[in-house]
XYZ file of N, CA and C in Angstrom:
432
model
N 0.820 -1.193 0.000
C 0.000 0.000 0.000
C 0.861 1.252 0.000
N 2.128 1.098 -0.188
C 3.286 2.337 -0.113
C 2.983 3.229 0.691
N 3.190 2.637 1.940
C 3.201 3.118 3.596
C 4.545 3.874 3.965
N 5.367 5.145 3.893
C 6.254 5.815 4.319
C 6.527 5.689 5.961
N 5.595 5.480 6.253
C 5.585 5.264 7.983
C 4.821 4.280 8.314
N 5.469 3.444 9.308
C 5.115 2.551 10.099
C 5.422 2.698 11.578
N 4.427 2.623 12.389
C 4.571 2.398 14.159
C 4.045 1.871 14.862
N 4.609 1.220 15.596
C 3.842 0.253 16.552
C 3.782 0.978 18.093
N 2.825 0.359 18.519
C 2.327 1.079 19.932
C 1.845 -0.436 20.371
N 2.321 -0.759 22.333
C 1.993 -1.649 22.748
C 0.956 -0.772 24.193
N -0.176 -0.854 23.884
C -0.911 -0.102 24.801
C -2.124 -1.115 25.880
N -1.650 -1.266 27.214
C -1.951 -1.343 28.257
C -3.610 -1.053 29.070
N -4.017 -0.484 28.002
C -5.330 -0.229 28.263
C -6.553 -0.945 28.152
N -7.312 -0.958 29.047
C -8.874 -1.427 29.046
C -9.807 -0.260 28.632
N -10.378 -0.682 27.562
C -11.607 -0.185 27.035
C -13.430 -0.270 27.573
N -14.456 0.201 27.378
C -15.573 0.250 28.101
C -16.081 -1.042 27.133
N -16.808 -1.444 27.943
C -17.941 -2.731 27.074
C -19.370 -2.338 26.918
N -20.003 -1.305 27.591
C -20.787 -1.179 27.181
C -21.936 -1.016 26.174
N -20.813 -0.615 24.839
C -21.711 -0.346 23.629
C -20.391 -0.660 22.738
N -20.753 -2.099 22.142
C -19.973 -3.076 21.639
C -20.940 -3.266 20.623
N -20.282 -4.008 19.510
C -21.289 -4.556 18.486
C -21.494 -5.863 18.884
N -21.565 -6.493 20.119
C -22.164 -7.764 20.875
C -21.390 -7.760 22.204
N -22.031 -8.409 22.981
C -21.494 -8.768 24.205
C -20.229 -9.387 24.328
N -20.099 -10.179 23.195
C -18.861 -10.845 22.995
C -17.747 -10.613 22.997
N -18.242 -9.251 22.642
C -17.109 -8.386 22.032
C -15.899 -7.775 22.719
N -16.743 -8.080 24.000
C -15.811 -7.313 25.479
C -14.049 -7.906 25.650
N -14.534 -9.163 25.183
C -12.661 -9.998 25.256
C -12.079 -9.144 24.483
N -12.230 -8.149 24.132
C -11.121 -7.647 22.551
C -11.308 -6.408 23.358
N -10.932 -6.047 24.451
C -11.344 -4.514 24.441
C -9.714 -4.002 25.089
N -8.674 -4.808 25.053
C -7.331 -4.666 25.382
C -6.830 -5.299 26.513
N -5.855 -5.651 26.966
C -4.681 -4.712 26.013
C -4.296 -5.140 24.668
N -3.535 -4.042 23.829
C -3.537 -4.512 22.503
C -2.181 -4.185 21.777
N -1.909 -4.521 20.500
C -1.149 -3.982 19.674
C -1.235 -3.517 18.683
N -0.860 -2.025 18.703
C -1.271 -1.147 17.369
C -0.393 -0.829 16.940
N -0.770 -1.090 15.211
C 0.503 -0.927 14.287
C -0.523 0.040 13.357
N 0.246 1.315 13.126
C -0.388 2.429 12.193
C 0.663 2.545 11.057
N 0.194 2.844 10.115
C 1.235 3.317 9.010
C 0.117 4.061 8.187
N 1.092 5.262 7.076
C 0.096 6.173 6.922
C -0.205 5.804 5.224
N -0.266 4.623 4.883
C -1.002 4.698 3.505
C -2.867 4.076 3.629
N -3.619 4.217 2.944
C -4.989 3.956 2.820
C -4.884 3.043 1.866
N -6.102 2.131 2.255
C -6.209 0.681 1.616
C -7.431 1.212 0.015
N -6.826 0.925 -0.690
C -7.532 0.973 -1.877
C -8.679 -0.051 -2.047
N -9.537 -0.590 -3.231
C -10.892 -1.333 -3.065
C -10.124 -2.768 -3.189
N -8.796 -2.894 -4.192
C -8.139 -3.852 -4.094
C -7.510 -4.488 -3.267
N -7.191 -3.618 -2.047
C -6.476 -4.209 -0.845
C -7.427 -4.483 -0.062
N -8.655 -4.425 0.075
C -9.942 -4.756 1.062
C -9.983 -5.935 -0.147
N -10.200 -6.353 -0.851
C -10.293 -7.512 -1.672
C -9.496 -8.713 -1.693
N -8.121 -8.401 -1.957
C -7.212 -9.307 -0.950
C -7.415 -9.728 -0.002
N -7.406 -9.034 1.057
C -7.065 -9.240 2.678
C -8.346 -10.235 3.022
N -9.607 -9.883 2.223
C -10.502 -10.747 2.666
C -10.476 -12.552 1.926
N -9.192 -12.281 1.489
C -9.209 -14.170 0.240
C -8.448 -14.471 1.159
N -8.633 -14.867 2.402
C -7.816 -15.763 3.702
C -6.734 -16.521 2.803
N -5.390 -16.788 2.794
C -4.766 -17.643 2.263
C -4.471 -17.935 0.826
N -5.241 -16.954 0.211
C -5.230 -16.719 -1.200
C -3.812 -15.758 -1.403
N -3.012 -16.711 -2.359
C -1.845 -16.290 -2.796
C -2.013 -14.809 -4.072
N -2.972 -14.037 -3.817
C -3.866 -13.448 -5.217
C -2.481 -12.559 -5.534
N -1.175 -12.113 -4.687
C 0.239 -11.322 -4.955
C 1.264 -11.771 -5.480
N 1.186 -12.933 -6.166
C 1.855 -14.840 -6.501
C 2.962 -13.515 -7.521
N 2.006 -12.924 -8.252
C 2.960 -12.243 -9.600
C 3.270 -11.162 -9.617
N 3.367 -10.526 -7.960
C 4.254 -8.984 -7.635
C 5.699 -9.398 -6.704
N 6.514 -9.501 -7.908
C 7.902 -9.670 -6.952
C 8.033 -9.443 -5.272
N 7.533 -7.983 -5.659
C 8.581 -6.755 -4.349
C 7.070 -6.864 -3.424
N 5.915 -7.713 -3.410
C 4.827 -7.619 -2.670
C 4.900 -8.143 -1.527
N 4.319 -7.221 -0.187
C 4.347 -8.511 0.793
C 3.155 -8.866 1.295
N 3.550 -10.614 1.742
C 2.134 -11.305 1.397
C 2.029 -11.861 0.318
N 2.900 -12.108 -0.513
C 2.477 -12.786 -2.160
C 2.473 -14.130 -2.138
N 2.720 -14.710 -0.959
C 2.430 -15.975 -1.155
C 0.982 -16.025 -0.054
N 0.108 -15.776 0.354
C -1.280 -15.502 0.807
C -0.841 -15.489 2.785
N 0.466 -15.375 2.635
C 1.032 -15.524 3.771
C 0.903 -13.886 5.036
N 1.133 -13.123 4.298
C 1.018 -11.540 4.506
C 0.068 -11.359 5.845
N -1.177 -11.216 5.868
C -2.308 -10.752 6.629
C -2.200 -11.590 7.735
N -2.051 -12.842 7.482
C -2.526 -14.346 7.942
C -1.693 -14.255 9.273
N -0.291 -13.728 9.306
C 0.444 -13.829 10.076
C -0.390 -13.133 11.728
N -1.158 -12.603 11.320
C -2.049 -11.610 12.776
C -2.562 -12.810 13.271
N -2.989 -13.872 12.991
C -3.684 -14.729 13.367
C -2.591 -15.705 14.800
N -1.654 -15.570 14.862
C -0.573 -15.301 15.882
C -0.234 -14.855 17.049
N -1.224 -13.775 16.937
C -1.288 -12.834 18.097
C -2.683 -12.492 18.541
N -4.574 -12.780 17.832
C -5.210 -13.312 17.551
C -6.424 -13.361 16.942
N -7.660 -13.938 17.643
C -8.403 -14.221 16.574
C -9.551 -13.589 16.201
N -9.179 -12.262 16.443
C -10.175 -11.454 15.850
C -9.687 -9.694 15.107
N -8.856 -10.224 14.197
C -7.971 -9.266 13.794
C -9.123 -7.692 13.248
N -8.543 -6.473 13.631
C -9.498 -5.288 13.386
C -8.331 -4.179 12.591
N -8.988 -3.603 12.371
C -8.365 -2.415 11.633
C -9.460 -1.306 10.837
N -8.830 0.170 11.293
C -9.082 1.214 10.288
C -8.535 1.625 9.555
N -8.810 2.024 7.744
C -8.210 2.458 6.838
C -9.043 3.547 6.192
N -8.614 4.834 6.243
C -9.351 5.580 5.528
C -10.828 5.935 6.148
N -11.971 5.671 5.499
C -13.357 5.738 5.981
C -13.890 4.723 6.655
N -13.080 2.988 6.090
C -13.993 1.920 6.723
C -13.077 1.138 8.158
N -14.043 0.930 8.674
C -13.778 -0.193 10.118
C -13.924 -1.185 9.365
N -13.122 -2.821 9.695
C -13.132 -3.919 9.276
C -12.614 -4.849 10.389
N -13.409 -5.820 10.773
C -13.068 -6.931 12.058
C -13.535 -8.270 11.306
N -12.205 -8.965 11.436
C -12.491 -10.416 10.589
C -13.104 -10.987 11.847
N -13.916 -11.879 11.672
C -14.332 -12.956 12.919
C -14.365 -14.288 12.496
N -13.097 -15.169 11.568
C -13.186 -16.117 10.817
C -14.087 -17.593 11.559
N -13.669 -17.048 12.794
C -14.493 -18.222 13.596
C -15.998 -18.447 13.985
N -16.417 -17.238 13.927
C -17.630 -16.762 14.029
C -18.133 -16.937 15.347
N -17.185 -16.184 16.217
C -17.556 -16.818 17.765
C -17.379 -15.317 18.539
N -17.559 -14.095 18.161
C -17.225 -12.942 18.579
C -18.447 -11.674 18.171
N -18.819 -11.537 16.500
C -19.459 -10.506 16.223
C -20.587 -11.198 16.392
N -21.708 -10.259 16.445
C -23.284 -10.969 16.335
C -23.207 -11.489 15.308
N -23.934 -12.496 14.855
C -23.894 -13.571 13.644
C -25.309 -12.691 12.919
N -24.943 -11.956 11.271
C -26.046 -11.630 10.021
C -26.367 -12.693 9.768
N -27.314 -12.686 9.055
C -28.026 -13.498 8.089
C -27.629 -14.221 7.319
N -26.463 -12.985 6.647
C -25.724 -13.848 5.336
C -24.231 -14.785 5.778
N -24.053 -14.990 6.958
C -23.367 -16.083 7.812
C -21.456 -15.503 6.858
N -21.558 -14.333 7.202
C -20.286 -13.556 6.980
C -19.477 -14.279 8.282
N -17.929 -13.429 7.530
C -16.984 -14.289 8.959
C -16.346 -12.614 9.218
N -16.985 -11.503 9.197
C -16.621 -10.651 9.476
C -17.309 -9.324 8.822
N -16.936 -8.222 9.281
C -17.438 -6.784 8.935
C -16.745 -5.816 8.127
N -17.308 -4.846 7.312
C -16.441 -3.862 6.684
C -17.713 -2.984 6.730
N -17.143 -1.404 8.057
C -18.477 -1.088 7.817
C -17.986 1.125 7.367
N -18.420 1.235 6.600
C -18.085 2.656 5.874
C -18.382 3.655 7.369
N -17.714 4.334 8.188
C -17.961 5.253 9.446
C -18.496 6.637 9.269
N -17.747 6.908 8.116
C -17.438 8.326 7.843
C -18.444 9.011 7.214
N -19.076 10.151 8.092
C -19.787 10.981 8.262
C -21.556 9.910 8.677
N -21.390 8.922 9.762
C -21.998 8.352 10.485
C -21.915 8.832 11.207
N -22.939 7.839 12.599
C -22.967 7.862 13.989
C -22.280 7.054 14.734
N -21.603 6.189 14.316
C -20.933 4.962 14.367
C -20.281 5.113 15.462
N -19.024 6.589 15.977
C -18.256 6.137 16.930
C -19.342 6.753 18.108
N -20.061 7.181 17.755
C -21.408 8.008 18.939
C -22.453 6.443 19.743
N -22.786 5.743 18.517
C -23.745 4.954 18.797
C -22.934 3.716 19.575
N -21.667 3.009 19.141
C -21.083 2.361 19.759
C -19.620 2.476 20.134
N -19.645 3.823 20.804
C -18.321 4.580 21.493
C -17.357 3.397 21.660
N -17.865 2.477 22.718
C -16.959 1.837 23.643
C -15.543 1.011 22.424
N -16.873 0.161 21.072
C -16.442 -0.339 20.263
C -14.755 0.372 19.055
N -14.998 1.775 19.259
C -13.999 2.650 18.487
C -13.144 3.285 19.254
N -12.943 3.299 20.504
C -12.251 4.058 21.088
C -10.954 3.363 20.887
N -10.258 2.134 21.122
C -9.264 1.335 20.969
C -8.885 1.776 19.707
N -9.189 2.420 18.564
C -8.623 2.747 17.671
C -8.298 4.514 17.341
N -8.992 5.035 18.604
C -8.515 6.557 18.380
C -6.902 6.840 18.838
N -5.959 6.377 18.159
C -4.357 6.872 18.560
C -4.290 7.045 17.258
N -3.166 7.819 17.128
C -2.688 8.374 15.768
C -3.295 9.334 15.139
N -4.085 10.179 15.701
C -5.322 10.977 15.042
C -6.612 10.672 14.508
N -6.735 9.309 15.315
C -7.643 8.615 14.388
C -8.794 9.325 15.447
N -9.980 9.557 14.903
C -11.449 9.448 16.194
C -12.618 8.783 15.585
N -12.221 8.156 14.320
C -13.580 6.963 14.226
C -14.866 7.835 13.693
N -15.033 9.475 13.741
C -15.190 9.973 13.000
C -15.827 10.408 11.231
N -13.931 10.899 11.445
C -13.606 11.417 10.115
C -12.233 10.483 9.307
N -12.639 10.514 8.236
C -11.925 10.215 7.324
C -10.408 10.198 8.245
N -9.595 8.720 8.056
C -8.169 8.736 8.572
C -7.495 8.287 7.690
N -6.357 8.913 7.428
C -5.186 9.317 6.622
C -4.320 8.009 6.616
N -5.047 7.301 6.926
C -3.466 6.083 7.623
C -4.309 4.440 7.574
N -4.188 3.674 8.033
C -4.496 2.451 8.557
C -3.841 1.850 9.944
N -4.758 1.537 10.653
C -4.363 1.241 11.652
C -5.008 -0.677 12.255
């Protein structure tokens, strides 16, 4: 995503549970590890990231992740990997044992914030991602 900056932050904090997108949700509320870097994920990199194990970078030399190895590696540290890029929130739940379970029996969320109610209606859920200038908000410059 030609990221000029990368930083990691190991932050110590507990987050509120109250207004979560499920009850479940409370195990993920920290402590955590945040890695920001300031490029934005294009429609192609939300397309990737969601082909679990899909080598789809097989034919970009200098790519990382080209062998479907890239993303996968979060799964390490664990199992409910989240991130903001730009306008959208995205939380994989491959297990399906964390977000409320839709209809359409998804293994995770990608949900557009920007110029919503989103960090108002479920504060507790976005606050873990306001470092770096981020406030869940407005449009962020970066991915986190």
């Amino acid at each position: 995503a030609n990221a000029s900056i990368v930083r990691f932050l190991i932050s110590k904090k507990h987050f509120g549970t109250n207004s979560l997108f499920g009850k479940d949700m409370s195990h993920w509320q920290g402590p955590s590890l945040i890695v920001y870097n300031d490029a934005v994920f294009e429609q192609r990199d939300f397309d990737s990231i969601s082909k679990i194990g899909n080598a789809s970078k097989l034919e970009k030399l200098t790519s990382t992740g080209r062998f479907g190895l890239g993303f996968n590696s979060v799964y390490h540290w664990t199992d409910l990997p989240s991130f903001i890029s730009g306008s959208k929130l995205v939380i994989f739940d491959p297990h399906k044992r964390y977000l409320p379970s839709g209809s359409d029996g998804s293994r995770g969320i990608k949900i557009h914030f920007s110029g919503s109610n989103l960090a108002e209606t479920f504060s507790d859920q976005i606050k873990p991602f306001c470092y770096f200038g981020c406030n869940g908000t407005d449009f962020f410059p970066g991915t986190l």
